[in-house]
Amino acid sequence: MAIGYLVPVLLLACCTTTSLVPARHPAGLGRLSFRLSVLVNEQPFVMLAALAALSVIAVVDGDGATPAGRVGLALAVLTAAGLVVVARRGLRAVPALDRTLVAGLATAPGAVTTRGLPWRRILLAPFAVRRRDVVRVRDLPYGDGAPQHRLDVYRPRSRPPDGPTLVYFHGGGYVSGRKDLEARAMLSRLASHGWVCVSANYGLRPTTNFPGHLVDAKQVLAWVREHGAEHGADTGRVVVAGSSAGAHLASLAALTPGDDRFQPGFERTDTSVVGVICLYGYFGEYYGSGRDLAVESSPTEYVRPDAPPFLVVHGDQDTLVPVEGARRFARRLREVSSSPVVYAELPGAQHGFDLFHSIRFDAVVAAVEEFAERVVARGPAPEATRASVERRDER
């Protein structure tokens, strides 16, 4: 039985070590680092509780007196210390986000701190992302109504009218993922506070390729314009968001309003947004396509002076999408755009930090709420609206 204690402790120690010091190269090791560390990195308290429970059981059963049990207990102490370090790094997200919001939006100091963190959820129910005051309307069709063209609407149960709207696109490298996996805690919290949130599936490889994914995203925005009011949405106040590949997609959609190439059959539909939120996003070319495509596939190529405000959040230990790409994209936005650009780099954060409640992600959600409320209140810049109309008129 001592071996039965040592093995899970050894596994947890390995995951904790990977969380603290992830391997980035080669790419295969980077992917393995992500898979090993994603749960530990965002749930150190759950892991500490599991480790303590295993150790207590081992001591009560007498396994701690055996050689394997003593090795396990020593390793458990070291692992617990590592988990404390992981938790402290998660807490550092709060000041990091506060600083960037103050700098990017000229908010009062402590924007995230004043909203607070839901400690009961983080400690006692980190995997419970549903809220009683939020209704989720599932699998509504958009576009041609194909199986991959479905979306969910999160709205307040009280159904107040004219709630600001957030449209979210999942990650998965354009080959996997679904609308009900990532960022659910964010969608539920915003809906609980009066927002109408839309989370959409879109066509994936190999069935769909670029720019087909972008056309799907535009169709979601078109659906919001046409049907959002039926769910209490103010369709004139739309923020678009995404994680990983979804951030790539959200950025492209936000930077190409009214572009005929990406709106076939609905060219006259207004697909402009008032703000963009990118979580651990990829901003490069679509599968290294370069000039092989008829149109550019990197959001960087579409950055323009009348771009909407951006919030870009990335982990400094992301082994799937290195942080350098987010830094370059934010720098390019700041060089060209006249709108606010908020770039937050999270200490110790890996890819996929939005799967459940955690110190880090709930701090991010508070920052998203602060940013979204600010850009919604700001509204679209007049020059952006005029430019979008002029482009459509010229066509």
Short mmCIF file of C-alpha atoms in Angstrom, two decimals:
data_model
loop_
_atom_site.label_atom_id
_atom_site.label_comp_id
_atom_site.label_asym_id
_atom_site.label_seq_id
_atom_site.Cartn_x
_atom_site.Cartn_y
_atom_site.Cartn_z
CA MET A 1 0.00 0.00 0.00
CA ALA A 2 2.96 2.36 0.52
CA ILE A 3 3.61 2.11 -3.23
CA GLY A 4 -0.03 3.05 -3.76
CA TYR A 5 0.69 6.27 -1.84
CA LEU A 6 4.05 6.98 -3.46
CA VAL A 7 2.82 6.74 -7.07
CA PRO A 8 0.13 9.49 -6.94
CA VAL A 9 2.44 11.72 -4.89
CA LEU A 10 5.16 11.22 -7.50
CA LEU A 11 2.69 12.08 -10.29
CA LEU A 12 1.55 15.23 -8.49
CA ALA A 13 5.17 16.20 -7.85
CA CYS A 14 5.90 15.83 -11.55
CA CYS A 15 2.92 18.01 -12.51
CA THR A 16 3.86 20.64 -9.92
CA THR A 17 7.46 20.74 -11.15
CA THR A 18 6.22 21.12 -14.73
CA SER A 19 3.98 23.96 -13.62
CA LEU A 20 6.88 25.75 -11.98
CA VAL A 21 9.44 25.08 -14.71
CA PRO A 22 7.66 24.15 -17.97
CA ALA A 23 9.58 22.75 -20.92
CA ARG A 24 9.09 24.90 -24.02
CA HIS A 25 11.12 23.13 -26.70
CA PRO A 26 10.66 21.06 -28.74
CA ALA A 27 6.98 21.63 -29.50
CA GLY A 28 6.03 18.15 -28.32
CA LEU A 29 7.47 18.81 -24.88
CA GLY A 30 5.66 22.14 -24.79
CA ARG A 31 2.34 20.39 -25.41
CA LEU A 32 3.16 17.81 -22.74
CA SER A 33 4.03 20.59 -20.28
CA PHE A 34 0.65 22.17 -20.87
CA ARG A 35 -1.26 18.93 -20.33
CA LEU A 36 0.66 18.06 -17.17
CA SER A 37 0.40 21.49 -15.58
CA VAL A 38 -2.98 22.92 -16.60
CA LEU A 39 -4.90 21.55 -13.61
CA VAL A 40 -2.16 22.14 -11.01
CA ASN A 41 -1.46 25.64 -12.29
CA GLU A 42 -5.05 26.80 -11.81
CA GLN A 43 -6.12 24.55 -8.90
CA PRO A 44 -3.24 24.47 -6.38
CA PHE A 45 -5.68 24.47 -3.43
CA VAL A 46 -7.51 21.40 -4.75
CA MET A 47 -4.17 19.67 -5.27
CA LEU A 48 -3.02 20.61 -1.76
CA ALA A 49 -6.22 19.17 -0.31
CA ALA A 50 -5.78 15.95 -2.29
CA LEU A 51 -2.14 15.69 -1.22
CA ALA A 52 -3.03 16.23 2.45
CA ALA A 53 -5.79 13.63 2.29
CA LEU A 54 -3.49 11.04 0.73
CA SER A 55 -0.79 11.71 3.32
CA VAL A 56 -3.19 11.45 6.27
CA ILE A 57 -4.53 8.14 4.96
CA ALA A 58 -0.96 6.84 4.49
CA VAL A 59 0.00 7.79 8.07
CA VAL A 60 -3.19 6.33 9.58
CA ASP A 61 -2.67 3.08 7.70
CA GLY A 62 0.92 2.87 8.86
CA ASP A 63 2.37 3.19 5.37
CA GLY A 64 4.40 6.22 6.41
CA ALA A 65 6.68 3.97 8.46
CA THR A 66 7.83 1.95 5.43
CA PRO A 67 10.77 3.06 3.24
CA ALA A 68 8.47 3.84 0.30
CA GLY A 69 6.08 5.66 2.64
CA ARG A 70 8.88 7.82 4.09
CA VAL A 71 10.01 8.75 0.59
CA GLY A 72 6.42 9.60 -0.27
CA LEU A 73 5.98 11.82 2.79
CA ALA A 74 9.21 13.71 2.08
CA LEU A 75 8.17 14.19 -1.54
CA ALA A 76 4.72 15.33 -0.38
CA VAL A 77 6.28 18.08 1.77
CA LEU A 78 8.34 19.33 -1.18
CA THR A 79 5.33 19.16 -3.48
CA ALA A 80 3.20 21.09 -1.00
CA ALA A 81 5.84 23.83 -0.93
CA GLY A 82 5.77 23.93 -4.73
CA LEU A 83 1.97 24.21 -4.72
CA VAL A 84 2.19 27.17 -2.34
CA VAL A 85 4.51 28.87 -4.85
CA VAL A 86 2.01 28.12 -7.64
CA ALA A 87 -0.80 29.68 -5.58
CA ARG A 88 1.25 32.79 -4.84
CA ARG A 89 1.99 33.22 -8.55
CA GLY A 90 -1.74 33.03 -9.21
CA LEU A 91 -2.30 35.86 -6.74
CA ARG A 92 0.19 38.01 -8.64
CA ALA A 93 -2.35 38.23 -11.47
CA VAL A 94 -4.35 40.75 -9.42
CA PRO A 95 -1.72 43.54 -9.24
CA ALA A 96 -0.60 42.78 -12.80
CA LEU A 97 -4.14 43.30 -14.12
CA ASP A 98 -4.72 46.35 -11.92
CA ARG A 99 -1.59 48.04 -13.25
CA THR A 100 -2.48 47.44 -16.89
CA LEU A 101 -6.07 48.65 -16.48
CA VAL A 102 -4.88 51.83 -14.79
CA ALA A 103 -2.35 52.43 -17.57
CA GLY A 104 -4.57 51.42 -20.48
CA LEU A 105 -7.96 52.79 -19.44
CA ALA A 106 -7.01 55.47 -16.91
CA THR A 107 -9.12 53.68 -14.28
CA ALA A 108 -8.84 54.31 -10.57
CA PRO A 109 -6.14 52.17 -8.91
CA GLY A 110 -7.37 48.77 -7.73
CA ALA A 111 -9.98 48.12 -10.43
CA VAL A 112 -9.73 44.34 -10.02
CA THR A 113 -9.17 44.48 -6.29
CA THR A 114 -12.30 46.55 -5.64
CA ARG A 115 -14.44 44.03 -7.52
CA GLY A 116 -13.04 41.27 -5.33
CA LEU A 117 -12.48 37.58 -5.94
CA PRO A 118 -15.18 34.95 -5.29
CA TRP A 119 -13.15 33.04 -2.74
CA ARG A 120 -15.96 30.63 -1.84
CA ARG A 121 -16.20 29.50 -5.44
CA ILE A 122 -12.43 29.36 -5.88
CA LEU A 123 -11.85 27.27 -2.74
CA LEU A 124 -15.03 25.22 -2.41
CA ALA A 125 -16.57 24.93 -5.88
CA PRO A 126 -13.94 25.71 -8.53
CA PHE A 127 -15.57 23.49 -11.14
CA ALA A 128 -19.11 24.84 -10.63
CA VAL A 129 -19.51 27.49 -13.32
CA ARG A 130 -23.30 27.67 -13.50
CA ARG A 131 -25.28 30.38 -11.71
CA ARG A 132 -28.89 30.18 -10.59
CA ASP A 133 -29.69 33.66 -11.84
CA VAL A 134 -28.45 32.86 -15.37
CA VAL A 135 -30.37 31.01 -18.09
CA ARG A 136 -28.48 29.23 -20.85
CA VAL A 137 -30.37 28.79 -24.11
CA ARG A 138 -28.61 26.03 -26.01
CA ASP A 139 -27.90 25.15 -29.63
CA LEU A 140 -29.60 27.96 -31.49
CA PRO A 141 -28.85 27.77 -35.24
CA TYR A 142 -27.17 30.56 -37.15
CA GLY A 143 -26.04 30.98 -40.75
CA ASP A 144 -27.15 27.94 -42.73
CA GLY A 145 -28.11 26.06 -39.55
CA ALA A 146 -25.56 23.28 -40.15
CA PRO A 147 -24.56 21.16 -37.11
CA GLN A 148 -21.36 23.17 -36.64
CA HIS A 149 -23.31 26.43 -36.77
CA ARG A 150 -24.84 26.45 -33.31
CA LEU A 151 -24.58 28.94 -30.48
CA ASP A 152 -25.59 29.24 -26.83
CA VAL A 153 -27.04 32.37 -25.23
CA TYR A 154 -26.38 33.16 -21.56
CA ARG A 155 -28.79 35.76 -20.24
CA PRO A 156 -30.03 36.96 -16.85
CA ARG A 157 -33.01 34.99 -15.59
CA SER A 158 -34.77 38.31 -14.87
CA ARG A 159 -34.47 39.27 -18.58
CA PRO A 160 -33.78 43.00 -18.24
CA PRO A 161 -33.91 44.77 -21.62
CA ASP A 162 -30.99 46.21 -23.56
CA GLY A 163 -28.13 44.37 -21.88
CA PRO A 164 -24.67 44.85 -23.41
CA THR A 165 -23.58 41.87 -25.49
CA LEU A 166 -20.46 39.70 -25.52
CA VAL A 167 -19.80 37.20 -28.33
CA TYR A 168 -17.24 34.50 -27.48
CA PHE A 169 -15.31 32.07 -29.72
CA HIS A 170 -13.62 28.96 -28.26
CA GLY A 171 -10.07 27.82 -28.87
CA GLY A 172 -8.69 24.55 -30.21
CA GLY A 173 -6.33 25.48 -33.04
CA TYR A 174 -9.20 25.43 -35.55
CA VAL A 175 -9.23 21.62 -35.31
CA SER A 176 -11.07 21.01 -32.03
CA GLY A 177 -12.95 22.72 -29.23
CA ARG A 178 -16.55 23.55 -28.52
CA LYS A 179 -18.70 26.40 -27.25
CA ASP A 180 -19.35 24.95 -23.79
CA LEU A 181 -15.80 24.25 -22.61
CA GLU A 182 -13.75 27.41 -22.04
CA ALA A 183 -14.54 30.73 -20.32
CA ARG A 184 -17.88 29.54 -18.92
CA ALA A 185 -17.17 31.23 -15.60
CA MET A 186 -16.71 34.52 -17.44
CA LEU A 187 -19.87 34.14 -19.51
CA SER A 188 -21.94 33.22 -16.46
CA ARG A 189 -20.59 36.09 -14.34
CA LEU A 190 -21.22 38.68 -17.03
CA ALA A 191 -24.73 37.32 -17.63
CA SER A 192 -25.35 37.45 -13.88
CA HIS A 193 -24.45 41.15 -14.02
CA GLY A 194 -26.85 41.99 -16.83
CA TRP A 195 -24.94 41.06 -19.97
CA VAL A 196 -26.21 38.84 -22.76
CA CYS A 197 -23.41 36.45 -23.75
CA VAL A 198 -23.23 34.35 -26.91
CA SER A 199 -20.82 31.42 -27.20
CA ALA A 200 -20.64 29.92 -30.68
CA ASN A 201 -19.30 26.88 -32.46
CA TYR A 202 -17.82 27.40 -35.92
CA GLY A 203 -16.53 25.22 -38.73
CA LEU A 204 -13.26 23.37 -38.01
CA ARG A 205 -10.51 21.84 -40.12
CA PRO A 206 -10.49 19.93 -42.39
CA THR A 207 -14.17 20.60 -43.21
CA THR A 208 -13.58 24.36 -43.13
CA ASN A 209 -10.46 26.40 -43.78
CA PHE A 210 -9.60 30.08 -43.72
CA PRO A 211 -11.40 32.35 -44.43
CA GLY A 212 -14.37 30.04 -43.81
CA HIS A 213 -13.89 30.26 -40.02
CA LEU A 214 -14.00 34.05 -40.25
CA VAL A 215 -17.15 33.97 -42.36
CA ASP A 216 -18.74 31.84 -39.63
CA ALA A 217 -17.71 34.37 -36.98
CA LYS A 218 -19.22 37.17 -39.03
CA GLN A 219 -22.44 35.18 -39.35
CA VAL A 220 -22.59 34.94 -35.56
CA LEU A 221 -22.29 38.73 -35.33
CA ALA A 222 -24.99 39.04 -37.99
CA TRP A 223 -27.22 36.70 -35.95
CA VAL A 224 -26.73 38.91 -32.89
CA ARG A 225 -27.78 41.98 -34.89
CA GLU A 226 -30.92 40.22 -36.08
CA HIS A 227 -31.94 38.11 -33.07
CA GLY A 228 -30.11 39.48 -30.06
CA ALA A 229 -32.96 41.74 -28.98
CA GLU A 230 -35.16 38.65 -28.61
CA HIS A 231 -32.91 37.66 -25.69
CA GLY A 232 -32.64 41.12 -24.16
CA ALA A 233 -29.45 42.23 -25.92
CA ASP A 234 -28.62 45.75 -26.97
CA THR A 235 -27.27 44.90 -30.42
CA GLY A 236 -25.55 48.25 -30.74
CA ARG A 237 -23.15 47.41 -27.87
CA VAL A 238 -21.30 44.24 -28.87
CA VAL A 239 -17.93 43.12 -27.50
CA VAL A 240 -16.22 40.16 -29.16
CA ALA A 241 -13.91 37.77 -27.27
CA GLY A 242 -12.03 34.54 -27.74
CA SER A 243 -9.42 32.16 -26.35
CA SER A 244 -6.38 30.89 -28.27
CA ALA A 245 -7.55 30.35 -31.87
CA GLY A 246 -10.81 32.00 -30.80
CA ALA A 247 -8.82 35.15 -30.00
CA HIS A 248 -7.31 34.98 -33.49
CA LEU A 249 -10.83 34.73 -34.88
CA ALA A 250 -12.27 37.48 -32.65
CA SER A 251 -9.44 39.84 -33.59
CA LEU A 252 -9.92 39.26 -37.30
CA ALA A 253 -13.68 39.75 -37.01
CA ALA A 254 -13.24 42.99 -35.07
CA LEU A 255 -10.64 44.40 -37.45
CA THR A 256 -12.61 43.70 -40.66
CA PRO A 257 -16.09 45.22 -40.17
CA GLY A 258 -18.13 45.33 -43.35
CA ASP A 259 -15.41 43.61 -45.41
CA ASP A 260 -17.19 42.00 -48.39
CA ARG A 261 -14.60 39.22 -48.68
CA PHE A 262 -15.65 37.83 -45.31
CA GLN A 263 -19.38 38.53 -45.51
CA PRO A 264 -20.59 36.76 -48.67
CA GLY A 265 -24.33 37.15 -49.01
CA PHE A 266 -24.62 39.54 -46.07
CA GLU A 267 -22.29 42.31 -47.18
CA ARG A 268 -24.55 45.10 -45.91
CA THR A 269 -24.80 43.73 -42.37
CA ASP A 270 -23.09 45.76 -39.68
CA THR A 271 -20.50 43.49 -38.03
CA SER A 272 -18.64 46.21 -36.12
CA VAL A 273 -17.93 45.80 -32.40
CA VAL A 274 -17.08 48.23 -29.61
CA GLY A 275 -14.33 46.16 -27.98
CA VAL A 276 -12.21 43.00 -28.20
CA ILE A 277 -10.99 40.59 -25.50
CA CYS A 278 -8.20 38.13 -26.33
CA LEU A 279 -7.22 35.40 -23.86
CA TYR A 280 -3.94 33.52 -24.54
CA GLY A 281 -4.43 34.32 -28.21
CA TYR A 282 -2.57 33.32 -31.35
CA PHE A 283 -2.00 36.26 -33.70
CA GLY A 284 0.15 34.81 -36.46
CA GLU A 285 -0.60 33.43 -39.89
CA TYR A 286 -3.11 30.65 -40.33
CA TYR A 287 -1.10 27.42 -40.24
CA GLY A 288 1.94 29.26 -41.59
CA SER A 289 0.05 30.06 -44.78
CA GLY A 290 2.03 33.17 -45.62
CA ARG A 291 1.13 34.37 -49.10
CA ASP A 292 -0.47 31.09 -50.11
CA LEU A 293 -3.94 32.40 -49.30
CA ALA A 294 -5.81 34.92 -51.39
CA VAL A 295 -6.19 37.12 -48.31
CA GLU A 296 -4.04 37.81 -45.26
CA SER A 297 -4.75 35.55 -42.28
CA SER A 298 -2.89 37.33 -39.47
CA PRO A 299 -4.79 39.89 -37.38
CA THR A 300 -1.64 42.03 -37.35
CA GLU A 301 -2.11 42.71 -41.06
CA TYR A 302 -5.54 44.27 -40.44
CA VAL A 303 -4.61 46.63 -37.60
CA ARG A 304 -5.86 50.13 -38.46
CA PRO A 305 -6.20 53.53 -36.76
CA ASP A 306 -9.94 53.09 -36.12
CA ALA A 307 -9.57 49.65 -34.51
CA PRO A 308 -11.80 49.11 -31.46
CA PRO A 309 -10.29 48.96 -27.95
CA PHE A 310 -8.42 45.72 -27.17
CA LEU A 311 -7.77 43.79 -23.97
CA VAL A 312 -5.03 41.21 -24.55
CA VAL A 313 -4.25 38.81 -21.67
CA HIS A 314 -1.49 36.21 -21.95
CA GLY A 315 0.54 33.97 -19.64
CA ASP A 316 4.30 34.42 -19.47
CA GLN A 317 4.76 30.62 -19.31
CA ASP A 318 2.50 29.64 -22.19
CA THR A 319 4.16 26.68 -23.91
CA LEU A 320 1.57 26.27 -26.70
CA VAL A 321 1.37 29.89 -27.90
CA PRO A 322 4.50 31.75 -26.76
CA VAL A 323 3.94 35.13 -25.14
CA GLU A 324 6.16 36.91 -27.66
CA GLY A 325 3.38 36.82 -30.27
CA ALA A 326 0.95 38.59 -27.96
CA ARG A 327 3.59 41.19 -27.12
CA ARG A 328 4.18 41.93 -30.81
CA PHE A 329 0.46 42.18 -31.54
CA ALA A 330 -0.17 44.55 -28.62
CA ARG A 331 2.82 46.67 -29.65
CA ARG A 332 1.50 46.92 -33.23
CA LEU A 333 -1.94 47.91 -31.98
CA ARG A 334 -0.45 50.66 -29.84
CA GLU A 335 1.58 51.95 -32.77
CA VAL A 336 -1.40 52.22 -35.12
CA SER A 337 -4.70 52.30 -33.23
CA SER A 338 -6.17 55.45 -31.69
CA SER A 339 -8.22 53.35 -29.23
CA PRO A 340 -7.09 52.03 -25.83
CA VAL A 341 -4.95 48.90 -25.88
CA VAL A 342 -4.66 47.05 -22.56
CA TYR A 343 -2.02 44.31 -22.49
CA ALA A 344 -1.72 42.16 -19.36
CA GLU A 345 0.96 39.51 -18.93
CA LEU A 346 0.14 37.04 -16.16
CA PRO A 347 3.02 35.71 -14.03
CA GLY A 348 3.26 31.92 -14.14
CA ALA A 349 0.20 31.48 -16.37
CA GLN A 350 0.06 28.67 -18.90
CA HIS A 351 -2.29 28.20 -21.84
CA GLY A 352 -5.93 27.38 -21.07
CA PHE A 353 -6.27 29.31 -17.81
CA ASP A 354 -10.02 29.88 -18.34
CA LEU A 355 -11.41 26.38 -17.81
CA PHE A 356 -12.75 26.85 -14.27
CA HIS A 357 -12.72 29.16 -11.27
CA SER A 358 -9.24 29.99 -9.99
CA ILE A 359 -7.43 32.93 -8.44
CA ARG A 360 -5.93 33.81 -11.79
CA PHE A 361 -8.99 33.42 -14.00
CA ASP A 362 -11.41 35.10 -11.62
CA ALA A 363 -9.01 38.06 -11.51
CA VAL A 364 -9.03 38.03 -15.31
CA VAL A 365 -12.84 37.95 -15.32
CA ALA A 366 -12.94 40.98 -13.02
CA ALA A 367 -10.57 42.78 -15.40
CA VAL A 368 -12.68 41.76 -18.40
CA GLU A 369 -15.76 43.15 -16.71
CA GLU A 370 -14.02 46.43 -15.94
CA PHE A 371 -12.70 46.71 -19.50
CA ALA A 372 -16.00 45.70 -21.12
CA GLU A 373 -18.04 48.16 -19.10
CA ARG A 374 -15.61 50.94 -19.96
CA VAL A 375 -15.56 50.30 -23.71
CA VAL A 376 -19.34 49.81 -23.83
CA ALA A 377 -19.83 53.14 -22.08
CA ARG A 378 -17.34 54.69 -24.49
CA GLY A 379 -19.16 53.27 -27.50
CA PRO A 380 -17.79 53.14 -31.05
CA ALA A 381 -15.61 56.04 -32.04
CA PRO A 382 -17.38 58.32 -34.55
CA GLU A 383 -14.50 58.02 -37.00
CA ALA A 384 -14.75 54.21 -36.83
CA THR A 385 -18.46 54.29 -37.61
CA ARG A 386 -17.93 56.69 -40.49
CA ALA A 387 -15.08 54.60 -41.91
CA SER A 388 -17.15 51.42 -41.79
CA VAL A 389 -20.07 53.12 -43.56
CA GLU A 390 -17.77 54.65 -46.17
CA ARG A 391 -16.20 51.27 -46.95
CA ARG A 392 -19.60 49.70 -47.47
CA ASP A 393 -20.79 52.61 -49.60
CA GLU A 394 -17.68 52.43 -51.80
CA ARG A 395 -18.46 48.78 -52.53
#
